[in-house]
Amino acid sequence: MGMKLLFIGGGNMAEGIIRGLINTETLSPKNIYVSEIIKKRQEYLEDTYHLVITQDVCKDVQDADIVLLAVRPQDVENTLNNVKDSLNDEQILVSICAGIDLNRLDQYTNGNKKIARVMPNVLIEARHGYSGVCVSSRINDEDKEVISTLFEAIGQTMFIPESLFDEFTCYSCA
């Protein structure tokens, strides 16, 4: 897979996904970009995984095939306000931010974006977990295949309606 993936946020869940992508050779570290505000965390991720730390998140958003939003829920609106003008209609925006539904993500990006909401569960470290995925109406079958490929690096992927997302989260993280 030769796509460019940009993580906005480089915390523990992002790191688990990064580790899976690299260990399964789903993506090369040179195709994984991370925007992280904490300098020590930047250094750790770069030294550990040899990926690219972005210095200009808006430029890297423009160049990315997939943008994976991995910030705290309370930071989602501000983060998307900063980058929404750099997003294009062909990119896939994936959010792993708890509690932020597709409708809110759509509002924060001014609509017309391909959006997926994903909840990886606690077994990703062992690659035995499931990631629940719900998608906006703009996501097509090819996009679903890309999302599946990414998240199968850390386990299995299950597409579910958003109406079942909270139940999936409760069940899978218990």
CSV table of C-alpha atoms in Angstrom, one decimal:
chain,number,residue,atom,x,y,z
A,1,MET,CA,0.0,0.0,0.0
A,2,GLY,CA,1.7,3.2,-1.1
A,3,MET,CA,-0.6,5.7,0.3
A,4,LYS,CA,0.4,8.6,2.5
A,5,LEU,CA,-1.2,8.4,6.0
A,6,LEU,CA,-1.1,11.5,8.3
A,7,PHE,CA,-1.9,11.1,12.0
A,8,ILE,CA,-3.0,14.2,13.7
A,9,GLY,CA,-2.1,13.3,17.2
A,10,GLY,CA,0.5,10.8,18.2
A,11,GLY,CA,-0.8,9.3,21.5
A,12,ASN,CA,-1.0,5.7,22.7
A,13,MET,CA,-3.9,4.6,20.4
A,14,ALA,CA,-2.2,6.2,17.4
A,15,GLU,CA,1.1,4.5,18.3
A,16,GLY,CA,-0.7,1.1,18.5
A,17,ILE,CA,-2.0,1.6,15.0
A,18,ILE,CA,1.4,2.8,13.7
A,19,ARG,CA,3.1,-0.2,15.3
A,20,GLY,CA,0.6,-2.6,13.6
A,21,LEU,CA,0.9,-0.9,10.2
A,22,ILE,CA,4.7,-1.1,10.3
A,23,ASN,CA,5.0,-4.6,11.8
A,24,THR,CA,2.6,-6.0,9.2
A,25,GLU,CA,4.3,-4.0,6.5
A,26,THR,CA,1.0,-2.5,5.5
A,27,LEU,CA,2.7,0.8,5.2
A,28,SER,CA,6.3,1.9,5.1
A,29,PRO,CA,7.4,4.3,7.9
A,30,LYS,CA,8.2,6.8,5.1
A,31,ASN,CA,4.5,6.9,4.2
A,32,ILE,CA,3.4,7.6,7.8
A,33,TYR,CA,3.4,11.2,8.9
A,34,VAL,CA,2.5,12.4,12.4
A,35,SER,CA,1.6,15.8,13.7
A,36,GLU,CA,2.1,15.8,17.4
A,37,ILE,CA,2.4,18.9,19.6
A,38,ILE,CA,4.5,17.4,22.4
A,39,LYS,CA,8.2,17.6,21.5
A,40,LYS,CA,9.3,14.6,23.6
A,41,ARG,CA,6.5,12.5,22.0
A,42,GLN,CA,7.6,13.6,18.5
A,43,GLU,CA,11.2,12.5,19.2
A,44,TYR,CA,10.1,9.2,20.7
A,45,LEU,CA,7.9,8.4,17.7
A,46,GLU,CA,10.5,9.4,15.2
A,47,ASP,CA,13.3,7.5,16.9
A,48,THR,CA,11.2,4.4,17.6
A,49,TYR,CA,9.4,4.0,14.3
A,50,HIS,CA,11.5,6.1,11.8
A,51,LEU,CA,8.3,7.8,10.5
A,52,VAL,CA,8.0,11.4,9.4
A,53,ILE,CA,7.1,14.1,12.0
A,54,THR,CA,5.3,16.9,10.2
A,55,GLN,CA,6.2,20.5,10.8
A,56,ASP,CA,3.4,21.9,8.6
A,57,VAL,CA,0.2,20.0,9.3
A,58,CYS,CA,-1.9,21.9,6.8
A,59,LYS,CA,0.6,21.2,4.0
A,60,ASP,CA,0.7,17.5,5.0
A,61,VAL,CA,-3.0,17.3,5.2
A,62,GLN,CA,-3.2,18.5,1.5
A,63,ASP,CA,-0.7,15.8,0.5
A,64,ALA,CA,-2.2,12.9,2.5
A,65,ASP,CA,-4.4,10.2,1.1
A,66,ILE,CA,-5.8,9.4,4.5
A,67,VAL,CA,-5.9,11.8,7.5
A,68,LEU,CA,-6.4,9.9,10.8
A,69,LEU,CA,-7.6,12.1,13.6
A,70,ALA,CA,-6.3,10.9,17.0
A,71,VAL,CA,-6.7,13.8,19.3
A,72,ARG,CA,-8.6,14.2,22.6
A,73,PRO,CA,-12.4,14.6,22.0
A,74,GLN,CA,-12.3,18.1,23.5
A,75,ASP,CA,-9.7,19.1,20.8
A,76,VAL,CA,-11.5,17.8,17.7
A,77,GLU,CA,-13.4,20.9,16.8
A,78,ASN,CA,-10.4,23.2,17.1
A,79,THR,CA,-8.1,20.8,15.3
A,80,LEU,CA,-10.5,20.4,12.4
A,81,ASN,CA,-11.1,24.1,12.2
A,82,ASN,CA,-7.4,24.5,11.7
A,83,VAL,CA,-7.1,22.0,8.9
A,84,LYS,CA,-10.6,21.8,7.2
A,85,ASP,CA,-9.5,24.1,4.4
A,86,SER,CA,-6.6,21.8,3.6
A,87,LEU,CA,-8.9,18.7,3.3
A,88,ASN,CA,-10.1,17.7,-0.1
A,89,ASP,CA,-13.1,15.7,-1.2
A,90,GLU,CA,-11.1,12.6,-2.3
A,91,GLN,CA,-9.3,12.1,1.0
A,92,ILE,CA,-10.6,9.8,3.7
A,93,LEU,CA,-10.8,11.4,7.1
A,94,VAL,CA,-10.7,8.7,9.8
A,95,SER,CA,-11.5,9.6,13.4
A,96,ILE,CA,-10.7,7.5,16.4
A,97,CYS,CA,-11.9,10.2,18.8
A,98,ALA,CA,-14.4,8.8,21.3
A,99,GLY,CA,-17.9,10.4,21.4
A,100,ILE,CA,-17.6,12.5,18.2
A,101,ASP,CA,-20.2,11.2,15.8
A,102,LEU,CA,-20.2,11.4,12.0
A,103,ASN,CA,-22.7,14.4,12.0
A,104,ARG,CA,-20.3,16.5,14.2
A,105,LEU,CA,-17.3,15.5,12.1
A,106,ASP,CA,-19.2,16.5,9.0
A,107,GLN,CA,-20.1,19.9,10.6
A,108,TYR,CA,-16.6,20.6,11.7
A,109,THR,CA,-15.3,19.9,8.1
A,110,ASN,CA,-18.0,21.9,6.3
A,111,GLY,CA,-19.4,18.7,4.8
A,112,ASN,CA,-18.7,16.9,1.5
A,113,LYS,CA,-15.9,14.8,3.0
A,114,LYS,CA,-15.4,11.1,3.1
A,115,ILE,CA,-15.5,10.3,6.9
A,116,ALA,CA,-15.1,7.1,8.8
A,117,ARG,CA,-15.4,6.8,12.6
A,118,VAL,CA,-13.4,3.9,14.0
A,119,MET,CA,-13.2,2.5,17.5
A,120,PRO,CA,-10.3,0.0,17.9
A,121,ASN,CA,-10.5,-2.1,21.0
A,122,VAL,CA,-8.1,-3.0,23.7
A,123,LEU,CA,-6.8,-6.2,22.0
A,124,ILE,CA,-5.0,-4.4,19.2
A,125,GLU,CA,-1.7,-5.0,20.8
A,126,ALA,CA,-2.1,-8.7,20.2
A,127,ARG,CA,-3.8,-8.2,16.8
A,128,HIS,CA,-6.8,-10.1,18.1
A,129,GLY,CA,-9.2,-7.2,18.5
A,130,TYR,CA,-11.9,-5.8,16.4
A,131,SER,CA,-12.2,-2.3,15.1
A,132,GLY,CA,-15.8,-1.1,14.7
A,133,VAL,CA,-16.2,1.2,11.7
A,134,CYS,CA,-19.1,3.4,10.7
A,135,VAL,CA,-18.9,5.6,7.6
A,136,SER,CA,-20.5,8.6,6.0
A,137,SER,CA,-22.6,8.2,2.8
A,138,ARG,CA,-19.6,9.5,0.7
A,139,ILE,CA,-17.5,6.5,1.5
A,140,ASN,CA,-17.6,4.0,-1.3
A,141,ASP,CA,-16.6,0.3,-1.5
A,142,GLU,CA,-13.1,1.1,-2.6
A,143,ASP,CA,-12.7,3.4,0.4
A,144,LYS,CA,-14.0,0.7,2.7
A,145,GLU,CA,-11.4,-1.6,1.4
A,146,VAL,CA,-8.7,0.9,2.2
A,147,ILE,CA,-10.0,1.4,5.7
A,148,SER,CA,-10.2,-2.4,6.2
A,149,THR,CA,-6.6,-2.9,5.0
A,150,LEU,CA,-5.4,-0.2,7.5
A,151,PHE,CA,-7.2,-1.6,10.5
A,152,GLU,CA,-6.6,-5.2,9.7
A,153,ALA,CA,-3.0,-4.5,10.6
A,154,ILE,CA,-4.2,-4.4,14.2
A,155,GLY,CA,-7.0,-7.0,14.1
A,156,GLN,CA,-10.3,-7.5,12.4
A,157,THR,CA,-12.6,-4.8,11.0
A,158,MET,CA,-16.4,-4.8,11.4
A,159,PHE,CA,-18.5,-2.2,9.6
A,160,ILE,CA,-21.6,-1.3,11.6
A,161,PRO,CA,-24.3,1.3,11.5
A,162,GLU,CA,-23.5,4.3,13.7
A,163,SER,CA,-26.7,3.6,15.7
A,164,LEU,CA,-24.8,0.5,17.1
A,165,PHE,CA,-21.5,2.3,17.6
A,166,ASP,CA,-21.9,3.1,21.3
A,167,GLU,CA,-22.9,-0.5,22.0
A,168,PHE,CA,-19.9,-1.8,20.1
A,169,THR,CA,-17.6,0.5,22.1
A,170,CYS,CA,-19.1,-0.7,25.4
A,171,TYR,CA,-18.9,-4.3,24.5
A,172,SER,CA,-15.4,-4.3,22.8
A,173,CYS,CA,-13.7,-2.3,25.5
A,174,ALA,CA,-15.1,-4.1,28.5
